[in-house]
Tab-separated table of C-alpha atoms in Angstrom:
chain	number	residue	atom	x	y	z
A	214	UNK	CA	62.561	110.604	94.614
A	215	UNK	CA	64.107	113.626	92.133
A	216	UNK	CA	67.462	112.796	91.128
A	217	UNK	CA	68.623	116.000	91.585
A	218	UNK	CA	67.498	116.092	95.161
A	219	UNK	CA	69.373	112.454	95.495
A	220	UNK	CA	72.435	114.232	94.015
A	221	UNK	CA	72.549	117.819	95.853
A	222	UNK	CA	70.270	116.685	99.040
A	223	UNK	CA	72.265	113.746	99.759
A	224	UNK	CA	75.603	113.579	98.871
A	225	UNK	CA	75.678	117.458	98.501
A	226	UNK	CA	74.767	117.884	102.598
A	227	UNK	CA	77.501	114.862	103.315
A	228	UNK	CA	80.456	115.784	101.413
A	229	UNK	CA	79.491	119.304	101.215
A	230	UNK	CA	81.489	119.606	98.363
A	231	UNK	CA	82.440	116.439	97.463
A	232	UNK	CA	86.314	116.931	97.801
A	233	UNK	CA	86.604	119.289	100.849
A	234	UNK	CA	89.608	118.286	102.582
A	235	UNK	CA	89.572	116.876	104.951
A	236	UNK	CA	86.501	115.268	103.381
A	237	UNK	CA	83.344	113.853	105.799
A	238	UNK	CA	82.723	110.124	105.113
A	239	UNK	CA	79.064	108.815	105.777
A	240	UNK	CA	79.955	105.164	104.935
A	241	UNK	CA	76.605	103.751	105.119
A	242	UNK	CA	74.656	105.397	102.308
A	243	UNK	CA	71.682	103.168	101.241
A	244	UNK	CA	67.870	103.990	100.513
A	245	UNK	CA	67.084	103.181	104.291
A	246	UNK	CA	68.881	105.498	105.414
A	247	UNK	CA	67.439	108.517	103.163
A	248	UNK	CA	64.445	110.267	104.318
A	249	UNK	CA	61.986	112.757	102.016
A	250	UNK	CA	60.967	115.702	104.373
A	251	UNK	CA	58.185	118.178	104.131
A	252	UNK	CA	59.410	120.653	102.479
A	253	UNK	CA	60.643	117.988	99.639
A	254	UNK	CA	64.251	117.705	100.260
A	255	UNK	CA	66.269	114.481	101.131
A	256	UNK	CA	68.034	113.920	104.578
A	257	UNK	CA	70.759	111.144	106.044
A	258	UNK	CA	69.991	109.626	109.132
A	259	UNK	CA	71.826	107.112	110.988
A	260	UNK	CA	74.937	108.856	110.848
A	261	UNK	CA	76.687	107.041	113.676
A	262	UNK	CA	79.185	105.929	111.155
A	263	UNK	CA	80.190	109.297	109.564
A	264	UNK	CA	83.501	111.086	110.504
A	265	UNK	CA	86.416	112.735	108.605
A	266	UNK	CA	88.280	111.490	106.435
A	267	UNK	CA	91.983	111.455	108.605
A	268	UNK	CA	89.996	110.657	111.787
A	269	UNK	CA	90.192	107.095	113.107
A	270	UNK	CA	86.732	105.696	113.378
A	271	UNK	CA	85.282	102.405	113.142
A	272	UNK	CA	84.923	100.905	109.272
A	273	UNK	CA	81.202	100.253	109.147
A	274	UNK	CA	78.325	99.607	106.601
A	275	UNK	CA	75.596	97.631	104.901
A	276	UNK	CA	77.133	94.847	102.375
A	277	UNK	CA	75.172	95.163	99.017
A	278	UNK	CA	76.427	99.096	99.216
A	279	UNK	CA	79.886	98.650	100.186
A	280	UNK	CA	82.910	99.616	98.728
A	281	UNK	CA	85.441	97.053	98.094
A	282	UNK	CA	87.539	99.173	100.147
A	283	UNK	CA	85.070	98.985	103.438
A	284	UNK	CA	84.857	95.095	103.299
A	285	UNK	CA	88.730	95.114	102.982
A	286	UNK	CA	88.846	97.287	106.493
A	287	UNK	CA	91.363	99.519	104.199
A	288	UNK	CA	91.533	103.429	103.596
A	289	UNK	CA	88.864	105.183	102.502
A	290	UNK	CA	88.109	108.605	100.771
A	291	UNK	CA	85.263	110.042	99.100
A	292	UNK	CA	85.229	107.830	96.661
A	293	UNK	CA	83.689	105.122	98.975
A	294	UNK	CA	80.829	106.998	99.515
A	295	UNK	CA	80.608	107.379	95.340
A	296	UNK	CA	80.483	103.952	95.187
A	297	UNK	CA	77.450	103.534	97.598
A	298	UNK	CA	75.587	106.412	95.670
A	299	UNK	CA	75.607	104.590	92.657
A	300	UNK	CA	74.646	100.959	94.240
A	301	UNK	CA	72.059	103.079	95.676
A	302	UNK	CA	70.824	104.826	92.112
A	303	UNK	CA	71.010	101.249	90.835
A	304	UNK	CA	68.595	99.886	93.741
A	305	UNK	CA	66.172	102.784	92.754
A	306	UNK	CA	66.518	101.872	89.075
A	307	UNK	CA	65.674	98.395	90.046
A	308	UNK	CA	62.614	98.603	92.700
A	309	UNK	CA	61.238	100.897	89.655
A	310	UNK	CA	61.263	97.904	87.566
A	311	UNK	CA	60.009	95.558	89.434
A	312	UNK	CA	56.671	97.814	89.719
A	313	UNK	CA	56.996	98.648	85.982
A	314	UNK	CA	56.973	95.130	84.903
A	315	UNK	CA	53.822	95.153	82.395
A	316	UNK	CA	55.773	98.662	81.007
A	317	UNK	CA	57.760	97.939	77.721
A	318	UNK	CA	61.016	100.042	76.971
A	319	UNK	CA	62.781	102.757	79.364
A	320	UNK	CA	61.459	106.259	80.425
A	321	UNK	CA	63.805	108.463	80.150
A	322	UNK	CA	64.369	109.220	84.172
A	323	UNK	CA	65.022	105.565	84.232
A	324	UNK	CA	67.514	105.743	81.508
A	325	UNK	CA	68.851	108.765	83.006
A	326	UNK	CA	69.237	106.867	86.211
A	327	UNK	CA	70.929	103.802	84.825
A	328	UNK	CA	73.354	106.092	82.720
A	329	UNK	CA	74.460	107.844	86.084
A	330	UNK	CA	74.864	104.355	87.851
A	331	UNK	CA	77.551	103.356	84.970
A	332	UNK	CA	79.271	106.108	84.623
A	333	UNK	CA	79.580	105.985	88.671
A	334	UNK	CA	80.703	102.583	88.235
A	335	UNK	CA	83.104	103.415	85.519
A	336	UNK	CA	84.903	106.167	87.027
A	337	UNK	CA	85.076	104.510	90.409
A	338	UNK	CA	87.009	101.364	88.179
A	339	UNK	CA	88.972	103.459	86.971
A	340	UNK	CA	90.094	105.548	89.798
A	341	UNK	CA	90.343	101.371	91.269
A	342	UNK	CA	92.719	100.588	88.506
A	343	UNK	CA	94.892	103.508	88.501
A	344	UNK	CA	95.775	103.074	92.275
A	345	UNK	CA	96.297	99.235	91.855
A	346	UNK	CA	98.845	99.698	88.879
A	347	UNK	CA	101.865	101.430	89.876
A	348	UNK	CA	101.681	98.608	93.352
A	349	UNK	CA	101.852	95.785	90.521
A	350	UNK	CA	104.332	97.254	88.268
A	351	UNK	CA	106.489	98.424	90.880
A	352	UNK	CA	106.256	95.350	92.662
A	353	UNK	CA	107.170	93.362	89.629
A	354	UNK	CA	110.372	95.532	89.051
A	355	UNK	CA	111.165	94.764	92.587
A	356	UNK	CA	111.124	90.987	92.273
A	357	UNK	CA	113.290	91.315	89.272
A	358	UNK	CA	116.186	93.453	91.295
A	359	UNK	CA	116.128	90.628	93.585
A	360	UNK	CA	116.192	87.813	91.245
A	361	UNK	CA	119.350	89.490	89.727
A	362	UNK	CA	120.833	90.557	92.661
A	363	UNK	CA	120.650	87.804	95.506
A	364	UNK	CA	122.883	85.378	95.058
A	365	UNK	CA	122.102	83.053	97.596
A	366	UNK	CA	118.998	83.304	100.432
A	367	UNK	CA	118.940	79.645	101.691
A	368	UNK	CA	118.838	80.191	105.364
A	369	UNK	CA	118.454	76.521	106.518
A	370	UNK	CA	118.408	75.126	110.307
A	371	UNK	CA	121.623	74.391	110.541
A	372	UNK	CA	123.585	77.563	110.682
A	373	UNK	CA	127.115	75.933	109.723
A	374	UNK	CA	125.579	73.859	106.898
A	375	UNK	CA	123.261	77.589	105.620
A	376	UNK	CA	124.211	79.211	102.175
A	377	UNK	CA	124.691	83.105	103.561
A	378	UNK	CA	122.826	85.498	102.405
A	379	UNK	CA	125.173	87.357	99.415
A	380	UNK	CA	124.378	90.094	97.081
A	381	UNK	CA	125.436	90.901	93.812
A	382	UNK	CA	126.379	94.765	94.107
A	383	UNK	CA	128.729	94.638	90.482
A	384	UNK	CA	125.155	93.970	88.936
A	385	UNK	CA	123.452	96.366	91.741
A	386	UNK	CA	126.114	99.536	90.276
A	387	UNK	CA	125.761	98.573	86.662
A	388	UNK	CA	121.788	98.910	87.074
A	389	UNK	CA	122.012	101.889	89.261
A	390	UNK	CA	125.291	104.013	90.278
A	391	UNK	CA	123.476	105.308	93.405
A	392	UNK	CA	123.412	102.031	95.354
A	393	UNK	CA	125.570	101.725	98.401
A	394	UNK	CA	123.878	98.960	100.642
A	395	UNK	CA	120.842	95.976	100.720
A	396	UNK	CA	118.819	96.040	103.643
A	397	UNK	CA	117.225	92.644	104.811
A	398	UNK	CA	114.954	91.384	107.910
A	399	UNK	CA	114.454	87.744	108.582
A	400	UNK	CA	111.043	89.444	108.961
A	401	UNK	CA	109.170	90.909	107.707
A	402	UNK	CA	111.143	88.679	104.801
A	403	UNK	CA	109.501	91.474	102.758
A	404	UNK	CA	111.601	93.787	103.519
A	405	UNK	CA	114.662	92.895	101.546
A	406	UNK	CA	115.659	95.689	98.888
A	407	UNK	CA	118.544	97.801	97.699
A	408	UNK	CA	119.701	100.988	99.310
A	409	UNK	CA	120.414	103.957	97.461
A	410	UNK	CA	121.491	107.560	97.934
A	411	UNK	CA	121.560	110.533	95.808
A	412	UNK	CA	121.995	114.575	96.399
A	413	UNK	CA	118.297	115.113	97.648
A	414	UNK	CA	116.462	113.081	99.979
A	415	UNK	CA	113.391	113.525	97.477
A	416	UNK	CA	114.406	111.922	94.194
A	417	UNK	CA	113.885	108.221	95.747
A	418	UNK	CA	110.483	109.493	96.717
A	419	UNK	CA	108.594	108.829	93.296
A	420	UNK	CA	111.708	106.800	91.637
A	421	UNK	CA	112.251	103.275	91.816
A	422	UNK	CA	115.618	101.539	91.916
A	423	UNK	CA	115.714	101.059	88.184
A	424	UNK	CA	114.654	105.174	87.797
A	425	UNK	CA	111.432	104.298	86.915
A	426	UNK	CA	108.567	106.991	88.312
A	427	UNK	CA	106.576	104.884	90.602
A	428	UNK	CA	104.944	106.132	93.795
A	429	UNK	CA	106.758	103.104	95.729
A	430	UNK	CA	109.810	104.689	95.459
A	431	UNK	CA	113.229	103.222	96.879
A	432	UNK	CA	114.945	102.450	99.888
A	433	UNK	CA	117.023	105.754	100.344
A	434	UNK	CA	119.874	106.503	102.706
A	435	UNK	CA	119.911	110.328	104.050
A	436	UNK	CA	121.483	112.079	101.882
A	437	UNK	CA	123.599	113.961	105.045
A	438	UNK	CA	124.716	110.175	105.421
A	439	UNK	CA	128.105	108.378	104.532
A	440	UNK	CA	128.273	106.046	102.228
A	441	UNK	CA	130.319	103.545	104.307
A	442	UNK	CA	127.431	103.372	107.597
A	443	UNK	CA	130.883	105.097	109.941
A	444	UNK	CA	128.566	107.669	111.272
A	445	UNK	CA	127.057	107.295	114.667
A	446	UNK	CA	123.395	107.385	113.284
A	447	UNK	CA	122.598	106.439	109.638
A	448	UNK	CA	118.796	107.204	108.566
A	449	UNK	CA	117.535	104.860	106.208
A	450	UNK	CA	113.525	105.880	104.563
A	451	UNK	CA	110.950	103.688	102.724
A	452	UNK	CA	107.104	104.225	101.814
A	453	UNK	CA	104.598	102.936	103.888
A	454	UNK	CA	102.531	101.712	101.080
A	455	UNK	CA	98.461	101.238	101.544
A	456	UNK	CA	97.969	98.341	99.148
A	457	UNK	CA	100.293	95.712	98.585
A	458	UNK	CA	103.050	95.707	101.793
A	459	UNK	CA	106.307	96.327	99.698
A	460	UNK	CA	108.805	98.886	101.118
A	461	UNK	CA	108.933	99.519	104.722
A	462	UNK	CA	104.671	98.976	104.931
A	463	UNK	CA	105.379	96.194	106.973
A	464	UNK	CA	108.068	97.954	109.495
A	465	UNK	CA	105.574	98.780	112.179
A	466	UNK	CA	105.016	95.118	113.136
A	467	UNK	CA	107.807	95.913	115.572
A	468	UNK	CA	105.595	98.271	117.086
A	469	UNK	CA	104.672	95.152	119.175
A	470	UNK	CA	107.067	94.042	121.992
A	471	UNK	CA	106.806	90.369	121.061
A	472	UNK	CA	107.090	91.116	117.315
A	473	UNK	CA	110.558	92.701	118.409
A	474	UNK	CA	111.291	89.498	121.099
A	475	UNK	CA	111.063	87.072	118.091
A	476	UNK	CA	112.780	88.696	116.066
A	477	UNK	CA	115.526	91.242	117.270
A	478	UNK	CA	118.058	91.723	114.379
A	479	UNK	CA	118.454	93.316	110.992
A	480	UNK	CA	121.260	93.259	108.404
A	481	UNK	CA	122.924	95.254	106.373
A	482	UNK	CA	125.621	94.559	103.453
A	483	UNK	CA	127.730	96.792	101.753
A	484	UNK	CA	129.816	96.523	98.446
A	485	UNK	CA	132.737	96.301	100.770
A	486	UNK	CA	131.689	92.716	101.199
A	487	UNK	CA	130.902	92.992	104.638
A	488	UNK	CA	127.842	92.252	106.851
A	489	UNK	CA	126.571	94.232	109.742
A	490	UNK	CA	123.893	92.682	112.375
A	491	UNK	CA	121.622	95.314	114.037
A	492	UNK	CA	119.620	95.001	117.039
A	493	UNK	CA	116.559	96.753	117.653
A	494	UNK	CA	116.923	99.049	120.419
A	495	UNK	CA	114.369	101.637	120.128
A	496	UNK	CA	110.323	101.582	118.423
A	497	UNK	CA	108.299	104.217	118.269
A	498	UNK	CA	105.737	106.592	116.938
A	499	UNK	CA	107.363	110.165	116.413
A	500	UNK	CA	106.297	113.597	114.508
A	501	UNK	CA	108.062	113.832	111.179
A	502	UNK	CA	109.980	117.751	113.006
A	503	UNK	CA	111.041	115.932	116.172
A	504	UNK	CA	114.680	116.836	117.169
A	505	UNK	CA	115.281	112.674	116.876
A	506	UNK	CA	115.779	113.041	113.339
A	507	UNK	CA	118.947	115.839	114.186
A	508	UNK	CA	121.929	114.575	112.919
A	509	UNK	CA	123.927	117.315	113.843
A	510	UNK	CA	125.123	115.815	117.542
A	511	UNK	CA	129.201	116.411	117.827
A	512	UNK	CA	129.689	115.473	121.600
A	513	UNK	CA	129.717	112.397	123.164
A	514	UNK	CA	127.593	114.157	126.105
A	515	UNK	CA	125.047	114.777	123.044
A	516	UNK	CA	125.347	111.554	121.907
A	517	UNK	CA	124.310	109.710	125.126
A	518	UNK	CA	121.875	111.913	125.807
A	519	UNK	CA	120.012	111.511	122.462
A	520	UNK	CA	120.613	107.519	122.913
A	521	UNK	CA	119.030	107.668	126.357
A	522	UNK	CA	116.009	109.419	124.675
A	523	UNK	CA	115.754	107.108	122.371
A	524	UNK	CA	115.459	103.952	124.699
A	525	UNK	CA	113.246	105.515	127.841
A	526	UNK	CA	110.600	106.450	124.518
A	527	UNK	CA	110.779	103.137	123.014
A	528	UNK	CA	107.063	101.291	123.205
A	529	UNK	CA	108.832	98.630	125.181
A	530	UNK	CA	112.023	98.165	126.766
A	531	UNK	CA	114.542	96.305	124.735
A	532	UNK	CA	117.819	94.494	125.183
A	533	UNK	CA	120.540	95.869	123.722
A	534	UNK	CA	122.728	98.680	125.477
A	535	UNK	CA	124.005	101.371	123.821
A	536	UNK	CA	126.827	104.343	124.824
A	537	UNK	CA	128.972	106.526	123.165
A	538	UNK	CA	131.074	104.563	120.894
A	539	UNK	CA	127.431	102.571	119.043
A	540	UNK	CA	127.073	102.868	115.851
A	541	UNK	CA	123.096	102.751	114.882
A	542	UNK	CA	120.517	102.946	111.785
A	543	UNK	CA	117.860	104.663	112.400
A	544	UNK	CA	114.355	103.350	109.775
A	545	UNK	CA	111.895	105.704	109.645
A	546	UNK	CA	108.199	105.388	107.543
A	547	UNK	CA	104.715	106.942	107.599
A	548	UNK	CA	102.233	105.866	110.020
A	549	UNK	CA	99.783	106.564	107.386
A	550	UNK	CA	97.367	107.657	110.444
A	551	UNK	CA	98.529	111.639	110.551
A	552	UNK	CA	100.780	113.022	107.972
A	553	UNK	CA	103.410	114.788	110.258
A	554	UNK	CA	104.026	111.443	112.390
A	555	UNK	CA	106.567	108.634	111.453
A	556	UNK	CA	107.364	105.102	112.828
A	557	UNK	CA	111.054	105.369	113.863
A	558	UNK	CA	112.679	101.567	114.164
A	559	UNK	CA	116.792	102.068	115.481
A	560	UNK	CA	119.189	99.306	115.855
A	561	UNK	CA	122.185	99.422	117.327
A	562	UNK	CA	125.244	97.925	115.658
A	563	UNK	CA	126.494	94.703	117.587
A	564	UNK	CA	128.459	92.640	114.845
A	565	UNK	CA	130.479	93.238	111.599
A	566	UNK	CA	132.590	91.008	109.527
């Protein structure tokens, strides 16, 4: 087998280039599955596996050519299929070996072969590493907010006898002006972070809390939002992150109805000192244009009618009424399925003291 037909005839035909977008995945690249034709040139078969990138299709292949991300049933980009191209140049480099045994020293194709396999190996590490970083660090920052911040989250059986739940917002300011709330779930207990607000709704896309660049971002309030949560709908947006399950990754567990039965409320506390207890009214899968994200509703007439909406497309039917005079918070977060759709979680407010 050429190299350069391994290269061009394989990887060339199934990525066609490698980085089209959106790109074709094979997923089960191994020597079985490569065939020498006639006329010289390499051809996949078995391609039962192979779809586009964005498409969802079953996670498949052959352990020993893997990527990490495949036996993880996680995302996967072109890079997965780099990864089985150089387990598969290494297998090639071996079987030559083992039939080369009496041979002393490397020829140079297998040199040439074994230099390709590490630098595939390198570069997919490092591509590995440089995703896995800004989850850690970010992460870490997070915990450290918290630790400051929380002054007590001892939320024994016996409600009377329970520490409640307080935050710190004079050490919340002094680290960062822009904060006016913390969000918490019983669960996901993950969910537990600052809220902040600034004049764009993009800054808190790419900066943490502490205004550090980080692609987990913050918990951001809209910036067409008051402050004080008195408007009828309050959007509140988070990352739904890939790796790790900070932010709002772990929001679309209430995309199941008895996720949602077991547990109903949400909280929200304000440097006013006061708490407010949210019930979830409404889950759902929208696109990122719908007219549910309009903010600009004056009448009641509007209001009800955008509140009905919101209920009859919930994925189940919840508890909770709603009318005119609710006050809700509306969490919204990627799918991370299709770009233009969202996962929309509203509660309505039904205590605040």
């Amino acid at each position: 087998l050429h190299l350069a037909y391994l290269r061009d005839g394989v990887i060339g035909e199934a990525h066609g280039p490698f980085f089209q977008q959106p790109a074709i995945l094979y997923q089960d690249l191994k020597p079985s599955n490569v065939v020498l034709t006639k006329e010289g040139r390499l051809k996949l078969i078995d391609p039962d596996g192979a779809g586009f990138q964005n498409d969802d299709f079953c996670i498949m292949g052959t352990r020993g050519f893997m990527a990490p991300e495949q036996e993880q049933q996680r995302s996967l980009d072109a890079r997965t299929d780099i990864y089985a191209l150089g387990r598969t140049l290494q297998w090639i480099l071996e079987k030559k070996q083992q039939k080369s045994k009496k041979k002393k020293g490397w020829d140079p194709l297998s040199l040439t072969v074994l230099l390709i396999a590490l630098c595939v190996f390198v570069f997919s590490a490092y591509q590995l590493a440089m995703m896995m970083v800004p989850y850690y660090t970010g992460g870490e920052e997070y915990d450290e907010i918290k630790n400051l911040a929380i002054v007590s989250d001892k939320i024994g059986e016996g409600v009377e006898e329970a520490p409640k739940f307080q935050v710190d917002f004079d050490k919340l300011m002094q680290e960062n002006p822009d904060t006016v709330a913390w969000l918490r779930f019983d669960q996901p207990s993950i969910i537990s972070y600052p809220v902040v607000k600034s004049a764009d709704n993009n800054e808190y896309l790419t900066k943490t809390f502490s205004a550090n660049d980080n692609k987990l971002g913050a918990i951001f309030m809209d910036m067409r939002n008051q402050n004080d949560f008195s408007d009828r709908n309050t959007f509140i947006y988070g990352h739904n992150m890939k790796v790790g399950g900070e932010m709002f990754s772990q929001l679309n567990e209430y995309a199941s109805e008895d996720f949602y039965k077991a547990h109903p409320y949400f909280y929200i506390y304000t440097p006013d000192r006061k708490t407010r207890t949210y019930e979830v009214f409404s889950a759902r899968v929208v696109k990122d244009s719908a007219e549910v994200y309009n903010l600009n509703i004056t009448t009641d007439e509007e209001f009800e009618a955008y509140l009905a909406e919101c209920k009859s497309t919930s994925n189940y039917v919840t508890s909770p009424g709603v009318d005119r005079n609710s006050k809700i918070v509306s969490l919204s977060t990627c799918t991370n399925v299709n770009e233009d759709e969202r996962f929309l979680l509203q509660g309505v407010l039904i205590k605040e003291e």
